[in-house]
Coordinates of C-alpha atoms in Angstrom, one line a residue:
X235 CA -21.1 14.1 -25.1
X236 CA -23.6 14.4 -22.4
X237 CA -24.4 12.5 -19.5
X238 CA -27.5 11.4 -21.5
X239 CA -25.1 9.8 -24.3
X240 CA -23.4 7.7 -21.9
X241 CA -26.4 6.3 -19.9
X242 CA -27.8 5.5 -23.6
X243 CA -24.7 3.6 -24.4
X244 CA -24.7 1.9 -21.2
X245 CA -28.4 0.8 -21.9
X246 CA -27.1 -0.5 -25.3
X247 CA -24.1 -2.3 -24.0
X248 CA -25.9 -3.5 -20.7
X249 CA -24.1 -6.9 -21.1
X250 CA -20.8 -5.0 -21.0
X251 CA -22.0 -3.1 -17.8
X252 CA -23.0 -6.3 -16.1
X253 CA -19.4 -8.0 -16.5
X254 CA -17.7 -4.9 -15.2
X255 CA -20.1 -4.9 -12.2
X256 CA -19.5 -8.5 -11.7
X257 CA -15.6 -8.3 -12.0
X258 CA -15.5 -5.2 -9.3
X259 CA -17.9 -7.1 -7.1
X260 CA -15.8 -10.2 -7.2
X261 CA -12.4 -8.0 -6.4
X262 CA -14.3 -6.5 -3.3
X263 CA -15.4 -10.0 -2.1
X264 CA -11.8 -10.9 -2.4
X265 CA -10.5 -8.1 -0.3
X266 CA -13.5 -8.4 2.2
X267 CA -12.2 -11.5 3.2
X268 CA -8.8 -10.4 4.5
X269 CA -8.7 -11.0 8.2
X270 CA -6.3 -8.1 8.7
X271 CA -2.8 -7.9 9.7
X272 CA -0.5 -8.8 12.7
X273 CA 1.5 -5.8 13.7
X274 CA 4.3 -5.3 16.5
X275 CA 6.4 -2.3 17.1
X276 CA 9.3 -3.6 19.6
X277 CA 11.8 -0.9 21.4
X278 CA 15.2 -2.3 22.6
X279 CA 16.8 0.5 24.5
X280 CA 20.5 0.8 25.2
X281 CA 21.9 2.1 28.6
X282 CA 25.3 2.2 30.7
X283 CA 25.7 1.4 34.4
X284 CA 24.0 4.1 36.5
X285 CA 21.4 4.9 33.8
X286 CA 17.9 4.1 34.7
X287 CA 14.8 5.7 33.0
X288 CA 11.1 4.8 32.3
X289 CA 10.8 2.6 28.8
X290 CA 9.2 5.5 26.8
X291 CA 12.1 7.7 27.7
X292 CA 14.5 5.0 28.1
X293 CA 17.8 4.6 26.6
X294 CA 21.2 6.7 27.0
X295 CA 21.4 10.2 26.1
X296 CA 25.2 10.0 25.4
X297 CA 26.2 10.5 21.7
X298 CA 28.5 7.5 21.8
X299 CA 25.9 5.1 22.9
X300 CA 23.2 6.6 20.6
X301 CA 26.0 6.0 17.7
X302 CA 26.2 2.5 19.1
X303 CA 22.6 1.8 18.6
X304 CA 22.6 3.3 15.3
X305 CA 25.3 1.1 13.9
X306 CA 23.3 -2.0 15.2
X307 CA 20.3 -0.8 13.6
X308 CA 22.2 -0.3 10.2
X309 CA 23.7 -4.1 10.5
X310 CA 20.4 -5.5 11.3
X311 CA 19.1 -3.6 8.1
X312 CA 21.8 -4.9 5.8
X313 CA 24.0 -1.5 5.8
X314 CA 20.7 0.2 4.3
X315 CA 19.4 3.3 6.1
X316 CA 15.8 2.9 7.0
X317 CA 12.8 4.8 5.5
X318 CA 11.8 7.9 7.5
X319 CA 8.3 9.3 7.6
X320 CA 7.0 12.4 8.7
X321 CA 5.7 11.3 11.9
X322 CA 7.7 9.2 14.1
X323 CA 4.4 7.2 15.0
X324 CA 3.7 6.3 11.5
X325 CA 3.0 2.6 11.3
X326 CA 5.0 0.4 8.9
X327 CA 1.7 -0.9 7.5
X328 CA 0.4 2.5 7.1
X329 CA 2.9 2.6 3.9
X330 CA 0.8 -0.1 2.3
X331 CA 3.4 -3.2 3.5
X332 CA 1.6 -6.3 3.9
X333 CA 4.6 -8.2 5.0
X334 CA 8.1 -7.0 5.9
X335 CA 10.3 -5.8 8.7
X336 CA 11.7 -2.2 9.3
X337 CA 14.4 -1.4 11.6
X338 CA 15.3 2.0 12.9
X339 CA 16.1 4.2 15.9
X340 CA 13.2 6.3 17.2
X341 CA 13.8 10.3 15.8
X342 CA 12.1 13.3 17.1
X343 CA 12.9 14.9 14.0
X344 CA 10.6 15.0 10.7
X345 CA 10.8 13.5 7.3
X346 CA 13.9 15.6 6.1
X347 CA 15.9 15.6 9.2
X348 CA 16.5 13.2 12.1
X349 CA 17.2 14.2 15.7
X350 CA 18.1 11.1 17.7
X351 CA 17.6 11.7 21.4
X352 CA 18.2 8.3 23.0
X353 CA 20.0 5.1 22.5
X354 CA 17.1 2.6 21.1
X355 CA 16.4 0.6 18.3
X356 CA 12.6 -0.1 17.0
X357 CA 11.6 -3.2 15.1
X358 CA 8.6 -2.9 13.2
X359 CA 7.2 -6.1 11.9
X360 CA 4.0 -6.6 9.9
X361 CA 2.5 -9.7 8.1
X362 CA -1.0 -11.4 7.6
X363 CA 0.5 -14.4 9.5
X364 CA 0.9 -14.1 13.3
X365 CA 3.3 -17.0 13.6
X366 CA 5.6 -15.3 10.9
X367 CA 5.5 -12.1 13.3
X368 CA 6.3 -13.7 16.2
X369 CA 9.4 -15.6 14.6
X370 CA 10.8 -12.7 13.3
X371 CA 10.5 -10.8 16.3
X372 CA 12.3 -13.5 18.4
X373 CA 15.1 -13.9 15.6
X374 CA 15.6 -10.0 15.6
X375 CA 15.7 -9.9 19.2
X376 CA 18.3 -12.6 19.6
X377 CA 20.4 -10.8 16.6
X378 CA 20.4 -7.7 18.8
X379 CA 21.7 -9.1 21.8
X380 CA 24.3 -11.1 19.9
X381 CA 25.6 -7.9 18.0
X382 CA 25.7 -6.1 21.1
X383 CA 27.7 -8.4 22.9
X384 CA 30.1 -9.0 19.7
X385 CA 30.7 -5.2 19.1
X386 CA 31.5 -4.6 23.0
X387 CA 33.8 -7.5 22.9
X388 CA 35.4 -6.2 19.8
X389 CA 36.3 -2.9 21.6
X390 CA 37.2 -4.6 24.6
X391 CA 34.7 -2.9 26.9
X392 CA 33.1 -6.3 28.0
X393 CA 29.7 -7.4 27.3
X394 CA 28.4 -5.8 30.2
X395 CA 29.1 -2.3 29.7
X396 CA 26.0 -1.5 27.5
X397 CA 23.2 -3.3 28.5
X398 CA 19.9 -3.9 26.7
X399 CA 16.2 -3.5 28.0
X400 CA 12.7 -4.4 26.5
X401 CA 9.7 -3.3 27.4
X402 CA 7.5 -6.4 28.2
X403 CA 4.4 -4.3 26.7
X404 CA 6.3 -3.9 23.5
X405 CA 6.2 -7.3 22.7
X406 CA 2.5 -7.5 22.4
X407 CA 1.5 -8.6 18.7
X408 CA -1.7 -6.6 17.6
X409 CA -4.1 -7.8 15.2
X410 CA -5.1 -4.5 12.7
X411 CA -8.6 -4.8 11.1
X412 CA -10.3 -2.4 9.0
X413 CA -13.3 -0.5 10.6
X414 CA -17.0 -0.6 9.5
X415 CA -16.6 3.0 8.2
X416 CA -13.3 2.0 6.2
X417 CA -15.0 -0.9 4.6
X418 CA -18.0 1.3 3.8
X419 CA -15.9 3.8 1.9
X420 CA -13.8 0.9 0.2
X421 CA -17.0 -0.4 -1.3
X422 CA -18.2 3.0 -1.9
X423 CA -14.9 3.7 -4.0
X424 CA -15.6 0.6 -5.8
X425 CA -18.9 1.6 -6.9
X426 CA -17.7 4.6 -8.3
X427 CA -14.9 2.7 -10.3
X428 CA -17.4 0.1 -11.8
X429 CA -19.8 3.2 -12.8
X430 CA -16.6 5.0 -14.6
X431 CA -15.2 1.6 -16.0
X432 CA -18.6 0.3 -17.3
X433 CA -19.5 3.7 -18.9
X434 CA -16.1 4.1 -20.5
X435 CA -16.1 0.3 -21.8
X436 CA -20.0 1.1 -23.3
X437 CA -18.7 3.9 -25.2
X438 CA -15.9 2.0 -26.5
X439 CA -18.2 -0.8 -27.7
X440 CA -20.5 1.6 -29.5
X441 CA -17.5 3.2 -31.1
X442 CA -15.9 -0.1 -32.2
X443 CA -19.6 -1.1 -33.6
X444 CA -19.9 1.9 -35.3
X445 CA -16.5 1.6 -37.0
X446 CA -17.5 -2.1 -38.4
X447 CA -20.7 -0.8 -39.8
X448 CA -19.1 2.1 -41.8
X449 CA -16.5 -0.6 -43.5
X450 CA -19.0 -2.9 -43.8
X451 CA -20.9 -0.3 -45.9
X452 CA -17.9 0.9 -47.6
X453 CA -16.9 -2.8 -48.9
X454 CA -20.6 -2.9 -50.7
X455 CA -20.1 -0.9 -53.9
X456 CA -23.8 -1.4 -54.6
X457 CA -25.0 -0.4 -51.3
X458 CA -24.4 3.4 -51.7
X459 CA -24.5 5.2 -55.2
X460 CA -22.0 7.9 -56.1
X461 CA -22.5 11.4 -54.5
X462 CA -24.1 9.8 -51.4
X463 CA -22.4 10.3 -47.7
X464 CA -22.3 7.3 -45.1
X465 CA -23.2 8.9 -41.8
X466 CA -22.9 6.7 -38.6
X467 CA -24.9 8.2 -35.8
X468 CA -24.9 6.0 -32.5
X469 CA -26.3 2.5 -33.5
X470 CA -27.6 3.4 -37.0
X471 CA -26.4 4.0 -40.2
X472 CA -27.7 6.8 -42.6
X473 CA -27.1 7.3 -46.2
X474 CA -27.5 11.0 -47.4
X475 CA -26.9 12.5 -50.9
X476 CA -27.8 15.5 -52.8
X477 CA -31.5 15.4 -54.4
X478 CA -32.8 12.7 -51.7
X479 CA -36.3 12.9 -50.0

């Protein structure tokens, strides 16, 4: 089968092509109306008395305090270890998540090995609804503080031994929208899909029509004399036999 065969089938089944193009266009318009996502990456650091460092390097480097932060992250995550990515800076929505929360601790390792250097918890929240993100952020921060105090009381250290801090800039909620280049690439991809699907559908339509014609001729005993063959070529039915001129 050649490209010409496909194009001829698409011309014969033009109504199939139009239907596919309209369906793909409707899908594209549906996604084009998307206002984007709201995202926040909030970091809570844990430190002991006497430790003081910038927020980007914040959090105690003591193994015990790092383990303390990890236990809080696990509890917030319902006992499940959070997913890790090859890059620690990979945003949650980059995995295709449109609404959800992920709790973890910053790691300088890669996808296959972790390397926790500081006691901190990272909260990534994403949703099309800004209010939902803000509510989840406030609830999780309150939960972090409550668990921190409860665990310290449980071991008898008092709720002031390990203190928490939040970078005010990390509280911001960003609005993520696709760029113009991304939109153009998306429309280009949809156009390719429309051509491929419409070509396939046109060929399938031709094949189905040819099959129906063969069956129709086969059911008419007077239409074909003995010794003749029915040959279907494209949209046409040709009767062949020995001695024909």
